[in-house]
Amino acid sequence: QVQLVESGGGLVQAGGSLRLSCVASGRTSGRTFSMLAMGWFRQAPGKEREFVTAVSWGGANTNYADSVKGRFTISRDNAKNTVYLQMNSLKPEDTALYYCAARTTGRVATTAPSYEYWGQGTQVTVSS
């Protein structure tokens, strides 16, 4: 089993920045963190969970939702079993609970059902 723990959320003014972290532990089907694709999703109150970004197992491939392109950057440090989400130029509409997710196939995916493991989420609130 893979456990994911997010951190770094908080309250920030519009235009500000935050960096989220997600630390993974455990393994699944013989696969360690470095073999997993990782993603970030978010869910605002009353809305569906939506894809934000994802990174392949080695970090070479990434995918971003149109709403965050140019503002958010995903990265990973396999030596630390950690994936990061750097969020710049934050907007009030970025307010949501942000979830880290992992999938045993090392390629990126943009749909929630593609991910087998999920963290508990970290709240990001952007004030106007």
mmCIF file of C-alpha atoms in Angstrom:
data_model
loop_
_atom_site.group_PDB
_atom_site.id
_atom_site.type_symbol
_atom_site.label_atom_id
_atom_site.label_comp_id
_atom_site.label_asym_id
_atom_site.label_seq_id
_atom_site.Cartn_x
_atom_site.Cartn_y
_atom_site.Cartn_z
ATOM 1 C CA GLN A 1 0.000 0.000 0.000
ATOM 2 C CA VAL A 2 1.037 3.575 -0.650
ATOM 3 C CA GLN A 3 0.319 6.318 1.843
ATOM 4 C CA LEU A 4 0.291 9.954 0.734
ATOM 5 C CA VAL A 5 0.471 12.959 3.045
ATOM 6 C CA GLU A 6 0.010 16.479 1.721
ATOM 7 C CA SER A 7 1.157 19.689 3.361
ATOM 8 C CA GLY A 8 1.707 23.329 2.546
ATOM 9 C CA GLY A 9 -1.815 24.595 2.179
ATOM 10 C CA GLY A 10 -3.019 27.787 3.791
ATOM 11 C CA LEU A 11 -4.570 31.190 3.328
ATOM 12 C CA VAL A 12 -3.000 33.533 0.805
ATOM 13 C CA GLN A 13 -4.014 36.744 -0.935
ATOM 14 C CA ALA A 14 -4.745 36.811 -4.631
ATOM 15 C CA GLY A 15 -1.532 37.069 -6.586
ATOM 16 C CA GLY A 16 0.412 35.216 -3.939
ATOM 17 C CA SER A 17 2.171 31.860 -4.016
ATOM 18 C CA LEU A 18 2.112 28.565 -2.162
ATOM 19 C CA ARG A 19 4.051 25.349 -2.503
ATOM 20 C CA LEU A 20 2.326 22.099 -1.712
ATOM 21 C CA SER A 21 4.228 18.941 -0.874
ATOM 22 C CA CYS A 22 3.152 15.323 -0.923
ATOM 23 C CA VAL A 23 5.277 12.687 0.750
ATOM 24 C CA ALA A 24 4.758 9.059 -0.183
ATOM 25 C CA SER A 25 5.544 5.991 1.860
ATOM 26 C CA GLY A 26 5.088 2.278 1.318
ATOM 27 C CA ARG A 27 5.052 0.417 -1.956
ATOM 28 C CA THR A 28 2.625 -1.472 -4.110
ATOM 29 C CA SER A 29 3.068 -4.484 -6.360
ATOM 30 C CA GLY A 30 6.797 -4.165 -5.945
ATOM 31 C CA ARG A 31 6.744 -0.601 -7.199
ATOM 32 C CA THR A 32 8.401 2.164 -5.257
ATOM 33 C CA PHE A 33 7.635 5.878 -5.442
ATOM 34 C CA SER A 34 10.025 6.444 -8.323
ATOM 35 C CA MET A 35 7.930 4.103 -10.474
ATOM 36 C CA LEU A 36 4.615 5.848 -9.835
ATOM 37 C CA ALA A 37 2.996 8.637 -11.790
ATOM 38 C CA MET A 38 1.785 11.368 -9.458
ATOM 39 C CA GLY A 39 -1.026 13.847 -9.798
ATOM 40 C CA TRP A 40 -2.693 16.750 -8.065
ATOM 41 C CA PHE A 41 -6.443 17.236 -8.045
ATOM 42 C CA ARG A 42 -8.637 19.760 -6.314
ATOM 43 C CA GLN A 43 -12.202 20.003 -5.150
ATOM 44 C CA ALA A 44 -14.057 23.167 -4.296
ATOM 45 C CA PRO A 45 -17.234 23.107 -2.201
ATOM 46 C CA GLY A 46 -20.193 21.938 -4.248
ATOM 47 C CA LYS A 47 -18.038 21.026 -7.232
ATOM 48 C CA GLU A 48 -16.613 17.878 -8.725
ATOM 49 C CA ARG A 49 -13.018 16.883 -8.080
ATOM 50 C CA GLU A 50 -10.952 18.196 -10.965
ATOM 51 C CA PHE A 51 -7.560 17.457 -12.428
ATOM 52 C CA VAL A 52 -4.838 20.023 -11.838
ATOM 53 C CA THR A 53 -1.575 18.479 -13.002
ATOM 54 C CA ALA A 54 0.391 15.244 -13.193
ATOM 55 C CA VAL A 55 3.961 14.065 -13.660
ATOM 56 C CA SER A 56 5.305 10.779 -15.001
ATOM 57 C CA TRP A 57 7.452 8.432 -12.983
ATOM 58 C CA GLY A 58 10.734 9.979 -14.096
ATOM 59 C CA GLY A 59 9.517 13.539 -14.311
ATOM 60 C CA ALA A 60 9.968 13.846 -18.055
ATOM 61 C CA ASN A 61 6.285 14.189 -18.883
ATOM 62 C CA THR A 62 3.802 16.562 -17.314
ATOM 63 C CA ASN A 63 0.241 17.620 -18.001
ATOM 64 C CA TYR A 64 -1.620 20.679 -16.756
ATOM 65 C CA ALA A 65 -5.224 21.768 -16.703
ATOM 66 C CA ASP A 66 -5.756 24.821 -18.890
ATOM 67 C CA SER A 67 -6.856 26.831 -15.866
ATOM 68 C CA VAL A 68 -3.427 26.533 -14.218
ATOM 69 C CA LYS A 69 -1.045 26.519 -17.169
ATOM 70 C CA GLY A 70 1.686 29.072 -16.775
ATOM 71 C CA ARG A 71 0.934 29.538 -13.072
ATOM 72 C CA PHE A 72 1.417 26.110 -11.484
ATOM 73 C CA THR A 73 4.426 23.803 -11.752
ATOM 74 C CA ILE A 74 4.623 20.181 -10.703
ATOM 75 C CA SER A 75 7.926 18.563 -9.819
ATOM 76 C CA ARG A 76 9.177 15.511 -7.994
ATOM 77 C CA ASP A 77 12.186 14.438 -5.998
ATOM 78 C CA ASN A 78 12.356 10.670 -6.115
ATOM 79 C CA ALA A 79 15.171 10.601 -3.592
ATOM 80 C CA LYS A 80 12.800 12.175 -1.073
ATOM 81 C CA ASN A 81 9.638 10.352 -2.199
ATOM 82 C CA THR A 82 8.051 13.758 -2.625
ATOM 83 C CA VAL A 83 6.052 15.546 -5.283
ATOM 84 C CA TYR A 84 5.587 19.302 -5.214
ATOM 85 C CA LEU A 85 3.073 21.746 -6.590
ATOM 86 C CA GLN A 86 4.339 25.304 -6.914
ATOM 87 C CA MET A 87 1.397 27.640 -7.273
ATOM 88 C CA ASN A 88 1.991 31.227 -8.352
ATOM 89 C CA SER A 89 -0.334 34.094 -9.243
ATOM 90 C CA LEU A 90 -3.074 32.485 -7.215
ATOM 91 C CA LYS A 91 -6.671 33.480 -7.843
ATOM 92 C CA PRO A 92 -9.745 33.189 -5.630
ATOM 93 C CA GLU A 93 -11.049 30.491 -7.983
ATOM 94 C CA ASP A 94 -8.060 28.336 -7.014
ATOM 95 C CA THR A 95 -9.591 27.937 -3.567
ATOM 96 C CA ALA A 96 -10.139 24.230 -2.963
ATOM 97 C CA LEU A 97 -9.029 21.147 -1.112
ATOM 98 C CA TYR A 98 -5.977 19.884 -2.976
ATOM 99 C CA TYR A 99 -5.330 16.162 -3.184
ATOM 100 C CA CYS A 100 -2.209 14.262 -4.097
ATOM 101 C CA ALA A 101 -2.722 11.007 -5.983
ATOM 102 C CA ALA A 102 -0.595 8.123 -7.234
ATOM 103 C CA ARG A 103 -1.053 5.562 -9.970
ATOM 104 C CA THR A 104 0.970 2.406 -10.427
ATOM 105 C CA THR A 105 1.243 2.934 -14.156
ATOM 106 C CA GLY A 106 4.074 5.384 -14.574
ATOM 107 C CA ARG A 107 2.416 7.482 -17.251
ATOM 108 C CA VAL A 108 0.447 10.631 -16.558
ATOM 109 C CA ALA A 109 -3.347 10.536 -16.497
ATOM 110 C CA THR A 110 -5.942 13.259 -16.110
ATOM 111 C CA THR A 111 -8.914 11.400 -14.662
ATOM 112 C CA ALA A 112 -9.420 10.632 -10.989
ATOM 113 C CA PRO A 113 -10.373 6.949 -11.484
ATOM 114 C CA SER A 114 -6.929 6.405 -13.047
ATOM 115 C CA TYR A 115 -5.294 6.891 -9.648
ATOM 116 C CA GLU A 116 -5.312 4.155 -7.034
ATOM 117 C CA TYR A 117 -3.992 6.041 -4.034
ATOM 118 C CA TRP A 118 -5.040 9.347 -2.515
ATOM 119 C CA GLY A 119 -3.999 11.623 0.289
ATOM 120 C CA GLN A 120 -6.348 13.335 2.707
ATOM 121 C CA GLY A 121 -5.951 16.732 1.089
ATOM 122 C CA THR A 122 -4.653 20.136 2.102
ATOM 123 C CA GLN A 123 -6.806 23.252 2.030
ATOM 124 C CA VAL A 124 -5.836 26.219 -0.126
ATOM 125 C CA THR A 125 -7.797 29.425 0.347
ATOM 126 C CA VAL A 126 -7.141 32.479 -1.812
ATOM 127 C CA SER A 127 -8.669 35.754 -0.667
ATOM 128 C CA SER A 128 -9.516 38.569 -3.040
#
